[in-house]
Coordinates of C-alpha atoms in Angstrom, one line a residue:
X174 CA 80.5 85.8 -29.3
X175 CA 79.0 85.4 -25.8
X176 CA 75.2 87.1 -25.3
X177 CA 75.2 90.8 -24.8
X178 CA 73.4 91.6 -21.0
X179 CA 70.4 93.9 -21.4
X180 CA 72.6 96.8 -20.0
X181 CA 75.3 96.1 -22.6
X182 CA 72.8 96.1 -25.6
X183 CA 71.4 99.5 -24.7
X184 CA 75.8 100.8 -24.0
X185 CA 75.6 100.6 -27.9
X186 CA 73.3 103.6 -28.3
X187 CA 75.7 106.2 -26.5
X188 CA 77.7 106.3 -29.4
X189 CA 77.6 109.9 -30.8
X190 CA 77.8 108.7 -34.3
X191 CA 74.0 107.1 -34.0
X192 CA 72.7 110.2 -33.9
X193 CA 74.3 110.9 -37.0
X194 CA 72.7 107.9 -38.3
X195 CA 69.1 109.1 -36.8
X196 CA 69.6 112.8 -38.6
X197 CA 71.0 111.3 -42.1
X198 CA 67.5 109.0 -41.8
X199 CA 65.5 112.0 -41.2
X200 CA 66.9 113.7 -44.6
X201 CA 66.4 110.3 -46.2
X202 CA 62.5 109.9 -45.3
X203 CA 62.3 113.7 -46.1
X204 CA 61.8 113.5 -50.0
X205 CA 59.1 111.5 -50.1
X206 CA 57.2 113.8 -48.5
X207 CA 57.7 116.5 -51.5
X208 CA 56.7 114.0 -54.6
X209 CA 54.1 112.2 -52.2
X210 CA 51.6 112.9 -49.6
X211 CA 52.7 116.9 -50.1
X212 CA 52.5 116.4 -53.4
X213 CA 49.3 114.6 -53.7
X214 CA 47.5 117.3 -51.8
X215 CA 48.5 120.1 -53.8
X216 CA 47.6 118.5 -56.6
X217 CA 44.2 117.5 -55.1
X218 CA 43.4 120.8 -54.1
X219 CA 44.3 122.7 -57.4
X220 CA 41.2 120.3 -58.5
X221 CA 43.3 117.6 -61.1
X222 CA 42.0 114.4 -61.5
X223 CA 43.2 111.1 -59.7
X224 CA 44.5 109.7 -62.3
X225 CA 46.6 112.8 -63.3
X226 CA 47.4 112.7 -59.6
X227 CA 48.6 108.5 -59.7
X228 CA 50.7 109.0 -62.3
X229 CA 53.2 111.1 -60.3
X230 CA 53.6 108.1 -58.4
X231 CA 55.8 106.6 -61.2
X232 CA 58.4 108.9 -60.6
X233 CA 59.2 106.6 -57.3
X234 CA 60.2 103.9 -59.8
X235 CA 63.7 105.9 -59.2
X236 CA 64.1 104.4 -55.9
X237 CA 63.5 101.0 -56.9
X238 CA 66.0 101.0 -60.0
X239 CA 68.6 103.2 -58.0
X240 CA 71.2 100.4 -58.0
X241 CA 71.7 101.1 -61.2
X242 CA 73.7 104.2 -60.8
X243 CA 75.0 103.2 -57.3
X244 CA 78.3 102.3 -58.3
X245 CA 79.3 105.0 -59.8
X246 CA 78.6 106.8 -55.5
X247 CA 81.4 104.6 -55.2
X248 CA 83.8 105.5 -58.0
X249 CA 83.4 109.4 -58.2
X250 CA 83.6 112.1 -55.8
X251 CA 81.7 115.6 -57.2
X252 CA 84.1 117.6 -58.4
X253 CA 83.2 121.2 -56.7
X254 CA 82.5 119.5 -53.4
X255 CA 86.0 117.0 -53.4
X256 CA 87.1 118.7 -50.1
X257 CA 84.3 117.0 -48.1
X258 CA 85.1 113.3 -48.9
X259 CA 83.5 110.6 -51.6
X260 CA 80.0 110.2 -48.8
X261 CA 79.3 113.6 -47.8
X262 CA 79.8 115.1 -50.8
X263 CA 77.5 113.0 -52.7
X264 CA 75.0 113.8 -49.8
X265 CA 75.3 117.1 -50.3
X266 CA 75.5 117.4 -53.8
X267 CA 71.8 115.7 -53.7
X268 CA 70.3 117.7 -50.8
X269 CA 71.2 120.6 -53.0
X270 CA 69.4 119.3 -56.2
X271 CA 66.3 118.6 -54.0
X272 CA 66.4 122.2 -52.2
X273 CA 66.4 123.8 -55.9
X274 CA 64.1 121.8 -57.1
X275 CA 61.7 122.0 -54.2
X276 CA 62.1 126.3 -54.8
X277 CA 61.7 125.8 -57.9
X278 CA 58.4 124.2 -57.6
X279 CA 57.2 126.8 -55.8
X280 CA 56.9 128.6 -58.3
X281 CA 55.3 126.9 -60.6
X282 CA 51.3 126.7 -62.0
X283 CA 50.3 123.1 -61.1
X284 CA 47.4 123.2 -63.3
X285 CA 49.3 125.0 -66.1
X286 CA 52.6 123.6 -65.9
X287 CA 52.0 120.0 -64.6
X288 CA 54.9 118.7 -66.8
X289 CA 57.5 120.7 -65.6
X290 CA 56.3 119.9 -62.1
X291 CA 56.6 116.4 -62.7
X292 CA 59.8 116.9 -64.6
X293 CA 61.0 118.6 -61.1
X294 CA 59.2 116.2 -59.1
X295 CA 61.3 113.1 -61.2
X296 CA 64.7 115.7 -60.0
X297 CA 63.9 115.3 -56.4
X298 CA 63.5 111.5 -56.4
X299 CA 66.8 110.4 -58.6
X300 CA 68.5 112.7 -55.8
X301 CA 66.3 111.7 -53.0
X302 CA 67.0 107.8 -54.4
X303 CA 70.8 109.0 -54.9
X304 CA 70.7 110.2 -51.6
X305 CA 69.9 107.1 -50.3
X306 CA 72.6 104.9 -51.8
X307 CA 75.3 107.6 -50.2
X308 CA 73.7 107.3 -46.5
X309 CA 73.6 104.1 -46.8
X310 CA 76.9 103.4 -47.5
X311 CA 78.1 106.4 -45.1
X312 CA 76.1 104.4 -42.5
X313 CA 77.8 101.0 -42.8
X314 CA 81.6 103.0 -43.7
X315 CA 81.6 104.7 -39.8
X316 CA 80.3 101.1 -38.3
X317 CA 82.0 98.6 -39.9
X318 CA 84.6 99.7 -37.5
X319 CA 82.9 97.9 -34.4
X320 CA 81.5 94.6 -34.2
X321 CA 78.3 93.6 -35.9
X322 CA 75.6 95.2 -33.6
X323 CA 76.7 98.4 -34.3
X324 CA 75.1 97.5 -37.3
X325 CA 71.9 96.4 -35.8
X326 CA 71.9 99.5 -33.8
X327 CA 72.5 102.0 -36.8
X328 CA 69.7 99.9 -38.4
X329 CA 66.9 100.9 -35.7
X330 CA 68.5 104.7 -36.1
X331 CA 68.2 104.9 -39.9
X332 CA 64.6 103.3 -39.7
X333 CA 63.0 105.3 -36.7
X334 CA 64.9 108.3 -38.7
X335 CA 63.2 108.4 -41.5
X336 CA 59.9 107.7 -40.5
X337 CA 60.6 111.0 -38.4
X338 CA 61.5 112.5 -41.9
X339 CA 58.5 110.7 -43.4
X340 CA 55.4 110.9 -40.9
X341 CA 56.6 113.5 -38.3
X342 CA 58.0 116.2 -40.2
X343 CA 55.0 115.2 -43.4
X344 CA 52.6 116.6 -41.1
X345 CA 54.0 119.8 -40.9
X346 CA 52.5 120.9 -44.8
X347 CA 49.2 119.9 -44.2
X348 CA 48.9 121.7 -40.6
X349 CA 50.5 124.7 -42.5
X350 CA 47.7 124.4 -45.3
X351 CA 44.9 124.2 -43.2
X352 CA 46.0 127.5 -41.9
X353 CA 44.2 130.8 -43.8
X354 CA 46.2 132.4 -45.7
X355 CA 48.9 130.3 -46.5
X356 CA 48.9 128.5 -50.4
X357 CA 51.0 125.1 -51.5
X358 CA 53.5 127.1 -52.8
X359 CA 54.4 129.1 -49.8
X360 CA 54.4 125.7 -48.1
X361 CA 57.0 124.1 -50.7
X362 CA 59.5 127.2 -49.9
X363 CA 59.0 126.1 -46.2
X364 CA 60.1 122.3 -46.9
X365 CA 63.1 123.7 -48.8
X366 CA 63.9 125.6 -45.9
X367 CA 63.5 122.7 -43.9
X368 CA 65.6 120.6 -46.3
X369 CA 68.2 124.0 -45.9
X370 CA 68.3 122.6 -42.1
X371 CA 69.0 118.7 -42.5
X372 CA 71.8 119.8 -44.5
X373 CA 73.7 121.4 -41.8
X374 CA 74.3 117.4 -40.7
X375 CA 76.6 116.2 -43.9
X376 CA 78.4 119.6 -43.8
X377 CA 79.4 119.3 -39.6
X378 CA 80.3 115.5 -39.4
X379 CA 83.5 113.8 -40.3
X380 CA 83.9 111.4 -43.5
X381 CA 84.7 107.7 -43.0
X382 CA 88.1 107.1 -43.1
X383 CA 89.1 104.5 -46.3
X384 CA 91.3 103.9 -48.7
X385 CA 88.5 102.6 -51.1
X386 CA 90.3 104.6 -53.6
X387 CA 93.6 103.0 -54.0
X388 CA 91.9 99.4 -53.6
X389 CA 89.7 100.3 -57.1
X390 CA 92.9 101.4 -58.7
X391 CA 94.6 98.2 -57.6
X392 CA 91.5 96.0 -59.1
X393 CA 91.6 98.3 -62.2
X394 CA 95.3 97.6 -62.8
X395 CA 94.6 94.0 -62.2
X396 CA 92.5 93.9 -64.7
X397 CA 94.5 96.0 -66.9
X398 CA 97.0 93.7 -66.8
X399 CA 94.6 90.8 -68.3
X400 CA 92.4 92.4 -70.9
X401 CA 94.9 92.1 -73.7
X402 CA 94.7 88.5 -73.5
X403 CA 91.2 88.3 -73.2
X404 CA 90.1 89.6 -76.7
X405 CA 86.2 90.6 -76.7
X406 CA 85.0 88.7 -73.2
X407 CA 85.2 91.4 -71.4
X408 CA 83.2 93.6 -74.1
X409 CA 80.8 90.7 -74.1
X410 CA 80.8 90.9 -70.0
X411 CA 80.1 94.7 -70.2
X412 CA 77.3 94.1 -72.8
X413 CA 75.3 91.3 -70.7
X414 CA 75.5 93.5 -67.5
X415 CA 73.4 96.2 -68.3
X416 CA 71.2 93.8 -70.6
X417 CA 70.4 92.0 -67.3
X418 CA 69.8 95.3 -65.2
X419 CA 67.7 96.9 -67.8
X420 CA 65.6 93.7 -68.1
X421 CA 64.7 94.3 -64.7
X422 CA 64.1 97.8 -64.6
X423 CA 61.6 97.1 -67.8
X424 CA 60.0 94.7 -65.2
X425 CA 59.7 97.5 -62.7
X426 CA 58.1 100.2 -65.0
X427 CA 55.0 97.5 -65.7
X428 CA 56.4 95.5 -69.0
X429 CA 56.1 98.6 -71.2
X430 CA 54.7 97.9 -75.1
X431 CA 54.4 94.3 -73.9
X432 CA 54.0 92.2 -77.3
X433 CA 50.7 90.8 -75.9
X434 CA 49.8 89.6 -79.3
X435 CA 53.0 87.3 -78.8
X436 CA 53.3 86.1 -75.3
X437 CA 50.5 86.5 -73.4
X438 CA 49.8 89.2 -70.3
X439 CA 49.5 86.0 -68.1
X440 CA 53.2 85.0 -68.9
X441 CA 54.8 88.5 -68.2
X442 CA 56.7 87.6 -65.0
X443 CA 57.7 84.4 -66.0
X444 CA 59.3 85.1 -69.6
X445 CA 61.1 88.1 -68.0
X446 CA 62.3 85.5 -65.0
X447 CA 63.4 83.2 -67.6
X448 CA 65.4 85.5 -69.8
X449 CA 66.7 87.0 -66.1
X450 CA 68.0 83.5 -65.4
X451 CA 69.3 82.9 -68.5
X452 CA 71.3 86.2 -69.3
X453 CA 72.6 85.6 -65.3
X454 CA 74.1 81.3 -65.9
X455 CA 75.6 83.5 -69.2
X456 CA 77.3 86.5 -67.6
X457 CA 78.1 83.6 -64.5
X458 CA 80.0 81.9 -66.8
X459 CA 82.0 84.6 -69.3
X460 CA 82.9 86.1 -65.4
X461 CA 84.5 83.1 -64.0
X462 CA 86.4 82.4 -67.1
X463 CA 87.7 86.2 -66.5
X464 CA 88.7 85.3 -62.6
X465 CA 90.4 82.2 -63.9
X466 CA 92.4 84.7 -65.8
X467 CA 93.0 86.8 -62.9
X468 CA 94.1 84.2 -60.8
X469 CA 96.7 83.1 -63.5
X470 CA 97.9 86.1 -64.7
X471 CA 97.4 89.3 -62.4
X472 CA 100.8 89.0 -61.4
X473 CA 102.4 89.1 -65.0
X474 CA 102.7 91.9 -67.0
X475 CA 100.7 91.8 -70.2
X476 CA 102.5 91.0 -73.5
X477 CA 100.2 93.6 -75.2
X478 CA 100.3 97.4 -74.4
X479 CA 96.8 98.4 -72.7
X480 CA 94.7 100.4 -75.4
X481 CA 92.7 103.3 -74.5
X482 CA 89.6 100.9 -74.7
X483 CA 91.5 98.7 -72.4
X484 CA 91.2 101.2 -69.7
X485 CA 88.2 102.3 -70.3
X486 CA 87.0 98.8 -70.2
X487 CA 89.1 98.6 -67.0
X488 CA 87.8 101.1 -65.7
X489 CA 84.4 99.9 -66.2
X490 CA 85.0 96.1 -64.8
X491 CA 86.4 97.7 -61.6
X492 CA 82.9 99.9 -61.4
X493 CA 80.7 97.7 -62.5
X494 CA 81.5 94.1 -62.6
X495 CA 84.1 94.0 -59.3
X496 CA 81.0 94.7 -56.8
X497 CA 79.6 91.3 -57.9
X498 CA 82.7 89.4 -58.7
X499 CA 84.5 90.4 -55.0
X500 CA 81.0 89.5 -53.3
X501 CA 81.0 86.0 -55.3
X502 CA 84.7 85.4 -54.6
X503 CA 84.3 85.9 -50.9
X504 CA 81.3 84.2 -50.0
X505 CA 81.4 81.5 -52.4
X506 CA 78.8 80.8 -55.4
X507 CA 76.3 78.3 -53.5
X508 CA 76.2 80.5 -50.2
X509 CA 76.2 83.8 -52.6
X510 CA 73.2 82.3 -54.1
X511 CA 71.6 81.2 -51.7
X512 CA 71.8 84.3 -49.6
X513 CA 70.4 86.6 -52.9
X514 CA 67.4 83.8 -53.1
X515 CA 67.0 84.8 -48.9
X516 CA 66.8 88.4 -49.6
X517 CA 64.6 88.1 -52.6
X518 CA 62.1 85.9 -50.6
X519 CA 62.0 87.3 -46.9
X520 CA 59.3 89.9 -47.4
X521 CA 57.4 88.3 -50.0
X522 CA 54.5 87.5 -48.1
X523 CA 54.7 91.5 -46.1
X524 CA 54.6 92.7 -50.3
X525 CA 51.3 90.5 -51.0
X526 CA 49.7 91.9 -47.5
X527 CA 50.6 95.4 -48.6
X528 CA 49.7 95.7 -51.8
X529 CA 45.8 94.5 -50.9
X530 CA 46.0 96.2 -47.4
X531 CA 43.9 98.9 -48.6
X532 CA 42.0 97.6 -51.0
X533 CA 41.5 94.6 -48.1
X534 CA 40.5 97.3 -45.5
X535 CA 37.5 99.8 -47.8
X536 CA 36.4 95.8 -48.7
X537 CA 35.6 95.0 -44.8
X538 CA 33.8 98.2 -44.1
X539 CA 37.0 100.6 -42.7
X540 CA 36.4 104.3 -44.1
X541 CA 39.3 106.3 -45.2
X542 CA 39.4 108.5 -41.8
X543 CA 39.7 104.7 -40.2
X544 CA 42.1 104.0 -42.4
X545 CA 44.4 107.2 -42.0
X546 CA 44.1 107.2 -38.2
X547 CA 44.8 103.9 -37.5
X548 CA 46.7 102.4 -40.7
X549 CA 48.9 105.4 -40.9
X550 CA 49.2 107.4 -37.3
X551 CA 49.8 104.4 -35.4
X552 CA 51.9 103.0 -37.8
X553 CA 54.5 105.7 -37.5
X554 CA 55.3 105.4 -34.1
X555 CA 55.3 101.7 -33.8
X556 CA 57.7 101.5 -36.0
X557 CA 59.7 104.1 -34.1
X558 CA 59.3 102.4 -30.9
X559 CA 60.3 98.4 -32.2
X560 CA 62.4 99.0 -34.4
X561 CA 64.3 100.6 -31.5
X562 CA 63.0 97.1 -29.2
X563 CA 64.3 95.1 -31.9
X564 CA 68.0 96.2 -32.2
X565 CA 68.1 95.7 -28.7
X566 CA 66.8 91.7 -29.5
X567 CA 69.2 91.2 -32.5
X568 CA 72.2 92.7 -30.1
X569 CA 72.3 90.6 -27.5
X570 CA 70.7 87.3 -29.5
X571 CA 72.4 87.9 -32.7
X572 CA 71.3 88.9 -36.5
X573 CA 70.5 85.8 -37.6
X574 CA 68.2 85.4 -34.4
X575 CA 66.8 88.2 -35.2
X576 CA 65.7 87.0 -38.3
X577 CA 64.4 83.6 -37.6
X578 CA 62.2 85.7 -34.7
X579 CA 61.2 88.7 -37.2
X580 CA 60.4 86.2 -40.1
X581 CA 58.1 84.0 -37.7
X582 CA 56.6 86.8 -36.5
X583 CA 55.7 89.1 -39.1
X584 CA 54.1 85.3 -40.7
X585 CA 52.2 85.2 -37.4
X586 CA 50.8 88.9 -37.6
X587 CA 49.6 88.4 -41.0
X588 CA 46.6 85.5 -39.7
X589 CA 45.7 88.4 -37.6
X590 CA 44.1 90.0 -40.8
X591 CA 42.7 86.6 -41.7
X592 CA 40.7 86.8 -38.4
X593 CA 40.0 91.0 -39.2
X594 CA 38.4 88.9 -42.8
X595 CA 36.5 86.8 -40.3
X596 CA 35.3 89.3 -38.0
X597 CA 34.5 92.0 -39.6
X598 CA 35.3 95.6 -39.6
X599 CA 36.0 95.9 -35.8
X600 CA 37.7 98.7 -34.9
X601 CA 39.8 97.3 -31.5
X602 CA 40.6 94.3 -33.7
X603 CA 41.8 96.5 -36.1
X604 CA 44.2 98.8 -34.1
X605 CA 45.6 95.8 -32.7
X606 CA 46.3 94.1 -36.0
X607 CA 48.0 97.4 -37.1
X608 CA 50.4 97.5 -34.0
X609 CA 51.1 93.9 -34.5
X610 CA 51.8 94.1 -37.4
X611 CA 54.1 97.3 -37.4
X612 CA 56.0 95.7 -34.6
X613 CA 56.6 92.7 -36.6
X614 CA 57.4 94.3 -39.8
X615 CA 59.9 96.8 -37.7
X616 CA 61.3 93.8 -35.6
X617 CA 62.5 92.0 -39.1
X618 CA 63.3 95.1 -40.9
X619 CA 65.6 95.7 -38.3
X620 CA 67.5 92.6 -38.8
X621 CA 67.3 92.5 -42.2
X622 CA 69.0 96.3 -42.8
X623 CA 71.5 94.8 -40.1
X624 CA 72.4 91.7 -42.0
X625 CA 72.7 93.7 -45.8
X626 CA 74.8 96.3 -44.4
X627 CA 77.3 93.2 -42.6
X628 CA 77.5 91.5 -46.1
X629 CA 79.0 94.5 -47.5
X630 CA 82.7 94.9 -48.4
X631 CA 84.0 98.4 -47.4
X632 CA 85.6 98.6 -50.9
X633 CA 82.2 98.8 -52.7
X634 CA 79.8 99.4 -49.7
X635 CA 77.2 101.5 -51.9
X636 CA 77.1 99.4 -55.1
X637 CA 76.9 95.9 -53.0
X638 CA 73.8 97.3 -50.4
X639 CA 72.0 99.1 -53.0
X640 CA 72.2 96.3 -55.7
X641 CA 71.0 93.6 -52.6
X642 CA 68.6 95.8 -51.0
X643 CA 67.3 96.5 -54.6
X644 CA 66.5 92.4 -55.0
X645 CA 64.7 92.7 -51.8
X646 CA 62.6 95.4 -53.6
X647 CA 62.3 93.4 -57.2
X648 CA 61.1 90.4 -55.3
X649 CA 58.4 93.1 -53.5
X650 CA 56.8 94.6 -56.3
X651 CA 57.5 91.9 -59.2
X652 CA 55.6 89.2 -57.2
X653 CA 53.8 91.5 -55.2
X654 CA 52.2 93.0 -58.4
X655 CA 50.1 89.6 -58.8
X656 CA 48.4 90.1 -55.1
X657 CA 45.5 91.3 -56.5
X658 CA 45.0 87.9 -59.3
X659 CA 45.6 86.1 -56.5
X660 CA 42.9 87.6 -54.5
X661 CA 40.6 87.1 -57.6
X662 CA 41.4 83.7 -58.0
X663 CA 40.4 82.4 -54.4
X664 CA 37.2 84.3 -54.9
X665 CA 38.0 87.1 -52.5
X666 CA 38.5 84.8 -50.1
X667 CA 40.2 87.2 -47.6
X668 CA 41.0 84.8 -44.8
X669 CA 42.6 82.0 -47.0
X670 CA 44.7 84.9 -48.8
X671 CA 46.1 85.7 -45.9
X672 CA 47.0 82.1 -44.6
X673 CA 48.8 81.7 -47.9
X674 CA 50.6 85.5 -47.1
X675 CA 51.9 83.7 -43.9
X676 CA 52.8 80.6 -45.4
X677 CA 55.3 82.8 -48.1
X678 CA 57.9 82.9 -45.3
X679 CA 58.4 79.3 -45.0
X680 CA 61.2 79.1 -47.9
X681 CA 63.1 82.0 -46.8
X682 CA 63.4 80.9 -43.7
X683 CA 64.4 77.4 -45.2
X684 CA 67.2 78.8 -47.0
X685 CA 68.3 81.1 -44.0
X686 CA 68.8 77.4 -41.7
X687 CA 70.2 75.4 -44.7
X688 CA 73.5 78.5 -44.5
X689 CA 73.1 79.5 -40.9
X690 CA 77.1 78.1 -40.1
X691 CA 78.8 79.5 -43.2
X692 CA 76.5 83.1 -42.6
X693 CA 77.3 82.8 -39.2
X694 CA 81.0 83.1 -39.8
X695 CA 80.6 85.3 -42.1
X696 CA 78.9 87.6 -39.9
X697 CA 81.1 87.2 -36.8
X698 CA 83.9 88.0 -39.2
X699 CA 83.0 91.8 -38.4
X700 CA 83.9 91.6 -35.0
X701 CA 87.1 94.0 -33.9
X702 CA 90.1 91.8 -34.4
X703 CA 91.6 92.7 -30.7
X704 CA 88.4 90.2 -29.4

């Protein structure tokens, strides 16, 4: 495709159904307000202790494990809310889940009845991380229409969206508290209100149009018409699948009743990558011998009569196992890989910087009002602002442009804090650190969200972007979670830790050259077929 001109990269952004986008962000960033910084100062102020207070931050382990559930945002619509559409009524099943739950907080003694305000608190993120999985896929379902920089476009939306939802409208309980007369809970019934309001979006707009429904009944009879051969492989398939998923969700939570006395602490990660790898080659293999099948026989009829646990293994296969198998079969297994190995490794080195950012800033001599002004104000709208300059890039240069730049980049900003290590606790030096480094990390981001939401086939667009964007997040906090031991072991030696932060880029960025041809066909494969 020939270079967008600057004028034709910003003709993108007239299209009504960005702003759709932007308002669906808004309600995604909104939740995290409730169970976090909300959350937090409620708690603080009805006098619990921190660690009461950290241990409400488990219940965002929902977001990171949410691919678990996702394909089933693909397979079922919510029965009293069918009339809206498979997207929007999953939407607004979970906004309504959130609003309750919100209310019902609001009611509640946070010093007497902390458990049921986490048990609430746990309701609002599964929907909030429910949520999620639906917007994303409603986002990708009314672009994948257009050709590929709608996608880069609806990728600056969704971003600068929810950081509205996230920073901008999170200030509104805490200039509300500080306010005489007016308690937490009154200000919880005010964020359900507000939650009322972002509502109004999934109820007005119109549903994607797809036929996603007759294509899963056409896989489903497909493989109906091959399980009475198979005997107990596809049992076997079924049983490895969510063996593998809950392996890595057990990583997520922190390795749980770890048999220390076994396998050492220091071997966590490894043991689990191991046993990851291995239950993967296995479930590689039983699945290929099950497309070989297909291939031979899907257009036979089966000698056998399908049981009932034919179809409900059918039906299973076509929720759970089609995702991967169609995004295998069309890409190929070496390119498959090696794009899951990119995703996994992009933003390693962004996970180690911000997991010791704050840590790294008290250590140099930043207070906490330092830290929240410019960490956290300035933050917000750089994000807003390039992630907007950064479509704009990735539209007329290209995704994968995009991403070499954004990779590069975001490497680059991190020496920045090697110099802050160097320096000292300067405050100019800092601001501009933090608004490189938010202009980097939006430029990638960016290009990134554009490239997942590309890869995904219409058919299964929530259980393949959710399961992808998920690695991104394993390979965040799984590596990211030894930050700290690596800090240790270079003797707090700031300045080299960062080098090494910058360096992490390097193999992603490898792997992204090595399949630039095949992704780039890949990628211009989403262009309208009239061009």
């Amino acid at each position: 495709m020939s270079q967008q001109s600057l004028l034709q990269s910003f003709q993108y952004f007239r299209d009504r159904r960005l702003l759709t986008v932007f308002c669906f962000g808004v309600a995604s960033g909104f939740p995290w307000v409730m169970i976090g910084s909300a959350m937090s100062g409620w708690l603080k102020d009805e006098g619990l202790s921190r660690s009461s207070i950290g241990l409400f931050g488990l219940i965002f382990v929902a977001y990171s494990i949410n691919f678990l559930w996702s394909p089933l945002v693909d397979r079922l619509k919510i029965p009293i809310l069918r009339a809206l559409g498979q997207r929007r009524s999953w939407i607004l099943f979970t906004q309504g889940i959130i609003v309750s739950a919100t209310v019902t907080m609001s009611q509640l003694d946070a010093q007497a009845q902390l458990s049921l305000m986490a048990l609430f608190g746990l309701a609002i993120a599964i929907s909030g991380a429910t949520q999620d999985i639906a917007i994303d896929a409603y986002r990708i379902d009314i672009l994948n229409d257009q050709d590929k920089n709608y996608m880069a476009a609806g990728s600056a939306m969704a971003t600068s969206g929810w950081w509205t939802g996230f920073a901008g409208l999170g200030s509104i309980p805490f200039i509300l508290v500080s306010q005489p007369n007016w308690q937490w809970a009154e200000v919880y019934v005010v964020l359900a209100a507000i939650m009322v309001g972002l509502m109004i979006t999934a109820i007005v707009v119109n549903e994607p149009v797809s036929n996603r429904e007759q294509e899963h009944n056409d896989i489903q009879q497909r493989y109906l018409n091959v399980l009475p051969t198979q005997g107990r492989k596809p049992l076997f398939i079924l049983l490895l699948l969510p063996l593998i998923l809950l392996t890595i969700v057990y990583a997520n939570t922190g390795y749980v009743a770890w048999p220390s006395d076994i396998i050492s602490n220091d071997y966590q990660f490894l043991s689990i990558s191991l046993l990851v790898v291995g239950l993967l080659f296995l479930f590689s293999k039983q699945l290929s011998g099950l497309n070989r099948s297909l291939m031979t026989l899907e257009q036979s009829t089966p000698a056998i009569a399908p049981s009932k646990v034919h179809q409900l293994s059918a039906w299973l296969l076509t929720t759970l196992v089609a995702p991967i198998q169609e995004f295998f079969d069309r890409n190929g297994t070496r390119l498959a890989l090696s794009i899951l190995l990119f995703i996994f490794l992009f933003k390693l080195g962004e996970a180690y910087l911000g997991r010791m950012s704050i840590v790294f800033y008290r250590e140099v001599g930043f207070s906490n009002e330092d830290i929240a002004y410019y960490s956290k104000m300035i933050n917000w709208s750089v994000t807003i602002v390039f992630s907007l300059m950064g479509s704009i890039f990735t539209i007329r240069y290209g995704i994968l442009k995009g991403l070499f730049i954004g990779g590069i980049a975001m490497a680059a900003s991190n020496l920045l804090f090697a110099v802050m290590a160097l320096v000292g606790p300067n405050k100019a030096l800092f601001a501009f650190t933090v608004f490189v480094d938010g202009f980097t990390s939006a430029w990638g981001s960016v290009a990134f969200v554009a490239l997942l939401s590309v890869l995904c086939n219409r058919t299964f667009t929530a259980s393949q972007y959710a399961l992808m964007a998920s690695l991104g997040t394993f390979g965040r906090v799984m590596l990211g979670s030894y930050s700290g031991i690596f800090v240790d072991w270079l003797d707090g030696n700031w300045a080299l830790f960062f080098v090494f932060t910058a360096l992490m880029v390097i193999p992603s960025l490898l792997f992204l050259y090595s399949i630039r041809k095949p992704l780039t066909e890949l990628i211009n494969q989403q262009e309208p077929q009239s061009k």
